[in-house]
Short mmCIF file of C-alpha atoms in Angstrom, two decimals:
data_model
loop_
_atom_site.label_atom_id
_atom_site.label_comp_id
_atom_site.label_asym_id
_atom_site.label_seq_id
_atom_site.Cartn_x
_atom_site.Cartn_y
_atom_site.Cartn_z
CA UNK T 1 -63.15 -41.85 -79.48
CA UNK T 2 -65.38 -44.92 -79.49
CA UNK T 3 -67.70 -45.26 -76.52
CA UNK T 4 -68.01 -48.70 -75.01
CA UNK T 5 -70.72 -48.61 -72.38
CA UNK T 6 -71.83 -51.60 -70.35
CA UNK T 7 -73.27 -49.07 -67.95
CA UNK T 8 -72.89 -45.41 -67.16
CA UNK T 9 -73.81 -42.16 -68.85
CA UNK T 10 -72.70 -39.93 -71.70
CA UNK T 11 -72.96 -36.24 -70.80
CA UNK T 12 -73.26 -33.63 -73.54
CA UNK T 13 -71.90 -30.48 -71.92
CA UNK T 14 -70.80 -27.15 -73.35
CA UNK T 15 -67.83 -25.18 -72.16
CA UNK T 16 -68.69 -22.03 -70.21
CA UNK T 17 -66.74 -18.89 -69.36
CA UNK T 18 -63.45 -20.44 -70.37
CA UNK T 19 -64.06 -23.65 -68.42
CA UNK T 20 -64.05 -26.83 -70.53
CA UNK T 21 -66.94 -29.30 -70.47
CA UNK T 22 -64.71 -31.91 -68.82
CA UNK T 23 -63.66 -29.53 -66.07
CA UNK T 24 -67.24 -28.44 -65.43
CA UNK T 25 -68.32 -32.05 -64.92
CA UNK T 26 -65.27 -32.76 -62.75
CA UNK T 27 -66.27 -29.89 -60.47
CA UNK T 28 -69.85 -31.15 -60.26
CA UNK T 29 -68.74 -34.69 -59.42
CA UNK T 30 -66.57 -33.35 -56.60
CA UNK T 31 -69.73 -32.29 -54.77
CA UNK T 32 -70.66 -34.25 -51.65
CA UNK T 33 -73.84 -35.50 -53.27
CA UNK T 34 -71.68 -37.80 -55.43
CA UNK T 35 -69.62 -39.19 -52.57
CA UNK T 36 -71.25 -42.58 -53.08
CA UNK T 37 -69.19 -42.89 -56.29
CA UNK T 38 -65.52 -43.81 -56.06
CA UNK T 39 -62.90 -42.07 -58.20
CA UNK T 40 -62.83 -45.20 -60.38
CA UNK T 41 -66.61 -45.10 -60.79
CA UNK T 42 -66.50 -41.46 -61.88
CA UNK T 43 -63.76 -42.24 -64.38
CA UNK T 44 -65.36 -45.33 -65.88
CA UNK T 45 -69.08 -44.52 -65.73
CA UNK T 46 -69.15 -40.86 -66.76
CA UNK T 47 -68.19 -40.01 -70.34
CA UNK T 48 -68.12 -36.30 -71.18
CA UNK T 49 -68.59 -35.02 -74.73
CA UNK T 50 -68.14 -31.35 -75.56
CA UNK T 51 -71.36 -30.20 -77.24
CA UNK T 52 -73.89 -27.39 -77.60
CA UNK T 53 -77.45 -28.66 -77.86
CA UNK T 54 -78.71 -25.44 -79.46
CA UNK T 55 -76.58 -26.13 -82.57
CA UNK T 56 -77.21 -28.57 -85.45
CA UNK T 57 -75.99 -32.06 -84.52
CA UNK T 58 -75.65 -30.66 -80.99
CA UNK T 59 -72.41 -28.99 -82.05
CA UNK T 60 -70.53 -32.29 -82.14
CA UNK T 61 -67.93 -33.56 -84.59
CA UNK T 62 -69.09 -36.24 -87.04
CA UNK T 63 -67.01 -38.97 -85.35
CA UNK T 64 -68.55 -38.11 -81.98
CA UNK T 65 -72.06 -38.28 -83.39
CA UNK T 66 -71.37 -41.64 -85.02
CA UNK T 67 -69.92 -43.04 -81.80
CA UNK T 68 -72.98 -41.97 -79.81
CA UNK T 69 -75.40 -43.30 -82.41
CA UNK T 70 -73.72 -46.71 -82.40
CA UNK T 71 -73.61 -46.97 -78.60
CA UNK T 72 -76.18 -49.03 -76.74
CA UNK T 73 -78.01 -46.03 -75.30
CA UNK T 74 -81.39 -46.80 -73.76
CA UNK T 75 -82.49 -43.38 -72.48
CA UNK T 76 -81.73 -39.80 -73.45
CA UNK T 77 -82.45 -37.28 -70.68
CA UNK T 78 -82.70 -33.62 -71.62
CA UNK T 79 -82.40 -31.48 -68.49
CA UNK T 80 -80.71 -28.35 -69.86
CA UNK T 81 -82.76 -25.16 -69.97
CA UNK T 82 -82.59 -21.42 -69.43
CA UNK T 83 -84.66 -20.70 -66.34
CA UNK T 84 -84.63 -16.91 -66.55
CA UNK T 85 -88.17 -15.57 -66.28
CA UNK T 86 -87.27 -12.34 -68.09
CA UNK T 87 -85.54 -13.87 -71.09
CA UNK T 88 -86.54 -12.46 -74.52
CA UNK T 89 -88.79 -14.81 -76.51
CA UNK T 90 -86.11 -15.51 -79.12
CA UNK T 91 -83.58 -16.58 -76.50
CA UNK T 92 -86.17 -18.66 -74.65
CA UNK T 93 -87.07 -20.45 -77.89
CA UNK T 94 -83.44 -21.22 -78.68
CA UNK T 95 -82.59 -22.41 -75.16
CA UNK T 96 -85.76 -24.28 -74.28
CA UNK T 97 -87.27 -25.41 -77.58
CA UNK T 98 -84.55 -25.70 -80.22
CA UNK T 99 -82.26 -27.60 -77.85
CA UNK T 100 -85.05 -30.03 -76.93
CA UNK T 101 -85.90 -30.72 -80.57
CA UNK T 102 -82.21 -31.31 -81.29
CA UNK T 103 -81.97 -33.89 -78.51
CA UNK T 104 -85.13 -35.64 -79.65
CA UNK T 105 -83.69 -35.79 -83.17
CA UNK T 106 -80.49 -37.30 -81.77
CA UNK T 107 -82.57 -39.92 -79.97
CA UNK T 108 -84.33 -40.75 -83.22
CA UNK T 109 -80.98 -41.38 -84.93
CA UNK T 110 -79.70 -43.89 -82.34
CA UNK T 111 -79.02 -47.48 -83.32
CA UNK T 112 -81.27 -48.57 -80.48
CA UNK T 113 -84.69 -47.81 -81.95
CA UNK T 114 -86.32 -48.44 -78.58
CA UNK T 115 -84.40 -45.64 -76.85
CA UNK T 116 -86.63 -43.35 -74.82
CA UNK T 117 -86.36 -39.56 -74.83
CA UNK T 118 -87.04 -38.07 -71.39
CA UNK T 119 -87.69 -34.35 -71.43
CA UNK T 120 -87.67 -32.31 -68.24
CA UNK T 121 -90.37 -29.64 -68.52
CA UNK T 122 -91.99 -27.75 -65.64
CA UNK T 123 -95.18 -28.05 -63.61
CA UNK T 124 -96.10 -24.50 -64.61
CA UNK T 125 -97.17 -25.02 -68.24
CA UNK T 126 -100.87 -24.25 -67.84
CA UNK T 127 -100.87 -20.54 -68.57
CA UNK T 128 -103.19 -18.72 -66.21
CA UNK T 129 -105.08 -21.86 -65.18
CA UNK T 130 -104.89 -23.02 -61.56
CA UNK T 131 -105.83 -26.29 -59.94
CA UNK T 132 -107.04 -27.39 -56.53
CA UNK T 133 -106.53 -30.46 -54.36
CA UNK T 134 -109.90 -31.82 -55.49
CA UNK T 135 -109.46 -30.74 -59.12
CA UNK T 136 -105.73 -30.73 -59.95
CA UNK T 137 -104.47 -29.58 -63.31
CA UNK T 138 -104.41 -32.52 -65.75
CA UNK T 139 -101.23 -34.34 -66.77
CA UNK T 140 -101.91 -33.64 -70.43
CA UNK T 141 -100.98 -31.00 -72.97
CA UNK T 142 -102.31 -27.58 -72.10
CA UNK T 143 -104.36 -26.29 -75.01
CA UNK T 144 -102.80 -23.42 -76.94
CA UNK T 145 -105.87 -22.93 -79.13
CA UNK T 146 -106.48 -20.97 -81.24
CA UNK T 147 -102.72 -20.68 -81.65
CA UNK T 148 -100.57 -23.19 -83.53
CA UNK T 149 -97.51 -24.43 -81.58
CA UNK T 150 -95.16 -24.50 -84.58
CA UNK T 151 -96.20 -21.02 -85.68
CA UNK T 152 -95.62 -19.84 -82.12
CA UNK T 153 -92.11 -21.30 -82.22
CA UNK T 154 -91.37 -19.58 -85.52
CA UNK T 155 -92.75 -16.32 -84.18
CA UNK T 156 -90.57 -16.52 -81.08
CA UNK T 157 -87.52 -16.83 -83.33
CA UNK T 158 -88.79 -14.11 -85.66
CA UNK T 159 -90.99 -11.05 -85.15
CA UNK T 160 -92.44 -12.27 -81.80
CA UNK T 161 -95.79 -10.54 -82.42
CA UNK T 162 -97.86 -13.73 -82.81
CA UNK T 163 -96.14 -15.36 -79.83
CA UNK T 164 -96.49 -12.24 -77.68
CA UNK T 165 -100.22 -12.11 -78.38
CA UNK T 166 -100.63 -15.77 -77.44
CA UNK T 167 -98.59 -15.39 -74.27
CA UNK T 168 -100.82 -12.52 -73.17
CA UNK T 169 -104.12 -14.14 -74.20
CA UNK T 170 -103.28 -17.45 -72.49
CA UNK T 171 -102.00 -15.61 -69.40
CA UNK T 172 -98.51 -17.09 -69.25
CA UNK T 173 -96.57 -15.15 -66.59
CA UNK T 174 -93.18 -15.35 -68.31
CA UNK T 175 -91.26 -16.55 -71.35
CA UNK T 176 -89.87 -19.58 -69.48
CA UNK T 177 -93.22 -21.27 -68.80
CA UNK T 178 -94.52 -20.25 -72.22
CA UNK T 179 -91.54 -21.77 -74.05
CA UNK T 180 -91.82 -24.98 -72.03
CA UNK T 181 -95.49 -25.35 -72.97
CA UNK T 182 -94.84 -24.76 -76.68
CA UNK T 183 -91.97 -27.24 -76.51
CA UNK T 184 -94.17 -30.00 -75.08
CA UNK T 185 -96.56 -29.67 -78.03
CA UNK T 186 -93.77 -29.85 -80.61
CA UNK T 187 -92.06 -32.83 -78.97
CA UNK T 188 -95.25 -34.88 -78.86
CA UNK T 189 -95.84 -34.30 -82.57
CA UNK T 190 -92.92 -36.67 -83.21
CA UNK T 191 -94.46 -40.15 -83.30
CA UNK T 192 -91.29 -42.12 -84.09
CA UNK T 193 -89.63 -41.40 -80.75
CA UNK T 194 -90.90 -42.72 -77.41
CA UNK T 195 -91.03 -39.34 -75.66
CA UNK T 196 -91.65 -39.01 -71.93
CA UNK T 197 -92.27 -35.59 -70.37
CA UNK T 198 -91.77 -34.98 -66.66
CA UNK T 199 -92.97 -31.82 -64.93
CA UNK T 200 -91.11 -31.02 -61.70
CA UNK T 201 -92.30 -28.17 -59.50
CA UNK T 202 -89.95 -25.78 -57.65
CA UNK T 203 -86.95 -27.85 -56.56
CA UNK T 204 -85.52 -27.02 -53.15
CA UNK T 205 -83.06 -28.28 -50.51
CA UNK T 206 -82.71 -32.00 -49.82
CA UNK T 207 -84.85 -33.83 -47.28
CA UNK T 208 -82.28 -36.57 -46.55
CA UNK T 209 -79.49 -37.09 -49.10
CA UNK T 210 -76.62 -36.30 -48.94
CA UNK T 211 -77.84 -34.58 -45.79
CA UNK T 212 -80.92 -32.64 -44.66
CA UNK T 213 -80.96 -29.13 -46.10
CA UNK T 214 -78.29 -29.75 -48.76
CA UNK T 215 -78.75 -27.33 -51.66
CA UNK T 216 -75.46 -27.42 -53.53
CA UNK T 217 -72.74 -24.85 -53.83
CA UNK T 218 -75.01 -22.35 -55.55
CA UNK T 219 -78.44 -22.70 -53.89
CA UNK T 220 -80.35 -20.55 -56.35
CA UNK T 221 -83.77 -21.68 -55.15
CA UNK T 222 -83.00 -20.77 -51.55
CA UNK T 223 -81.55 -17.40 -52.50
CA UNK T 224 -84.42 -16.64 -54.86
CA UNK T 225 -86.96 -17.62 -52.22
CA UNK T 226 -85.45 -15.25 -49.67
CA UNK T 227 -85.24 -12.38 -52.15
CA UNK T 228 -88.76 -12.90 -53.45
CA UNK T 229 -90.13 -13.23 -49.94
CA UNK T 230 -88.57 -9.93 -48.90
CA UNK T 231 -89.95 -8.17 -51.96
CA UNK T 232 -93.20 -10.03 -52.69
CA UNK T 233 -94.13 -12.13 -49.62
CA UNK T 234 -97.72 -12.48 -50.78
CA UNK T 235 -96.56 -14.12 -54.03
CA UNK T 236 -93.85 -16.49 -52.82
CA UNK T 237 -95.17 -18.08 -49.68
CA UNK T 238 -98.49 -19.29 -48.38
CA UNK T 239 -98.99 -19.12 -44.63
CA UNK T 240 -102.44 -20.63 -44.70
CA UNK T 241 -103.69 -24.11 -45.58
CA UNK T 242 -102.73 -23.91 -49.26
CA UNK T 243 -99.83 -26.04 -50.47
CA UNK T 244 -96.65 -24.58 -51.94
CA UNK T 245 -95.47 -26.26 -55.21
CA UNK T 246 -92.08 -27.15 -53.74
CA UNK T 247 -90.21 -30.48 -53.64
CA UNK T 248 -86.85 -31.52 -52.14
CA UNK T 249 -84.12 -32.18 -54.71
CA UNK T 250 -83.53 -35.74 -53.49
CA UNK T 251 -87.21 -36.61 -53.92
CA UNK T 252 -87.45 -35.51 -57.55
#
């Protein structure tokens, strides 16, 4: 199918647990947060393509790839990630690094050479380093020296020994933050794609839209917060003057 976009978005979505990519998006769009869109808007502005961003060519058929490349796409947003903190290094690399490199490569192949690639990372990419209000952590790549980012990526997909040593030495608390940091380095090595990295903190319930306290049908942040507070209250919450790295979903 040829895409003809004067406006709108193309969503690359994989099927999951027997539910097709189209049905998954349909369920998401039925949420109250998208009530500002009419049924016609949802039909005309949202184009769903079955894909798997961890696979070569994002798992798409050749005609789908050609159609996307020839479309007037101005921005490619990569928001997909595995957020499990206990994920094995190999799985974290595949979910959080390979998929990002695939999407950047797709951006590079677009007819619109000025298309921007926007990668959603995380605020927690600084290993064991911490900042303060007067001296916040810098908005720059966190040094992985003396380790090489590409060798770390290969190690994560292979024996894991080199990557495990780096993760320990640089005091990364989990494979999620470690993989996100390595990914940032690899993405910014590509000089032919205008790559923008954003680093959101913990995303929580809405401040205003669609209504105060909205957190979706599966409020994982809220549930996780309650569970972590009950088990590790000294880790999750600060009751003093220190700030919590937490932002409402409608502010992000």
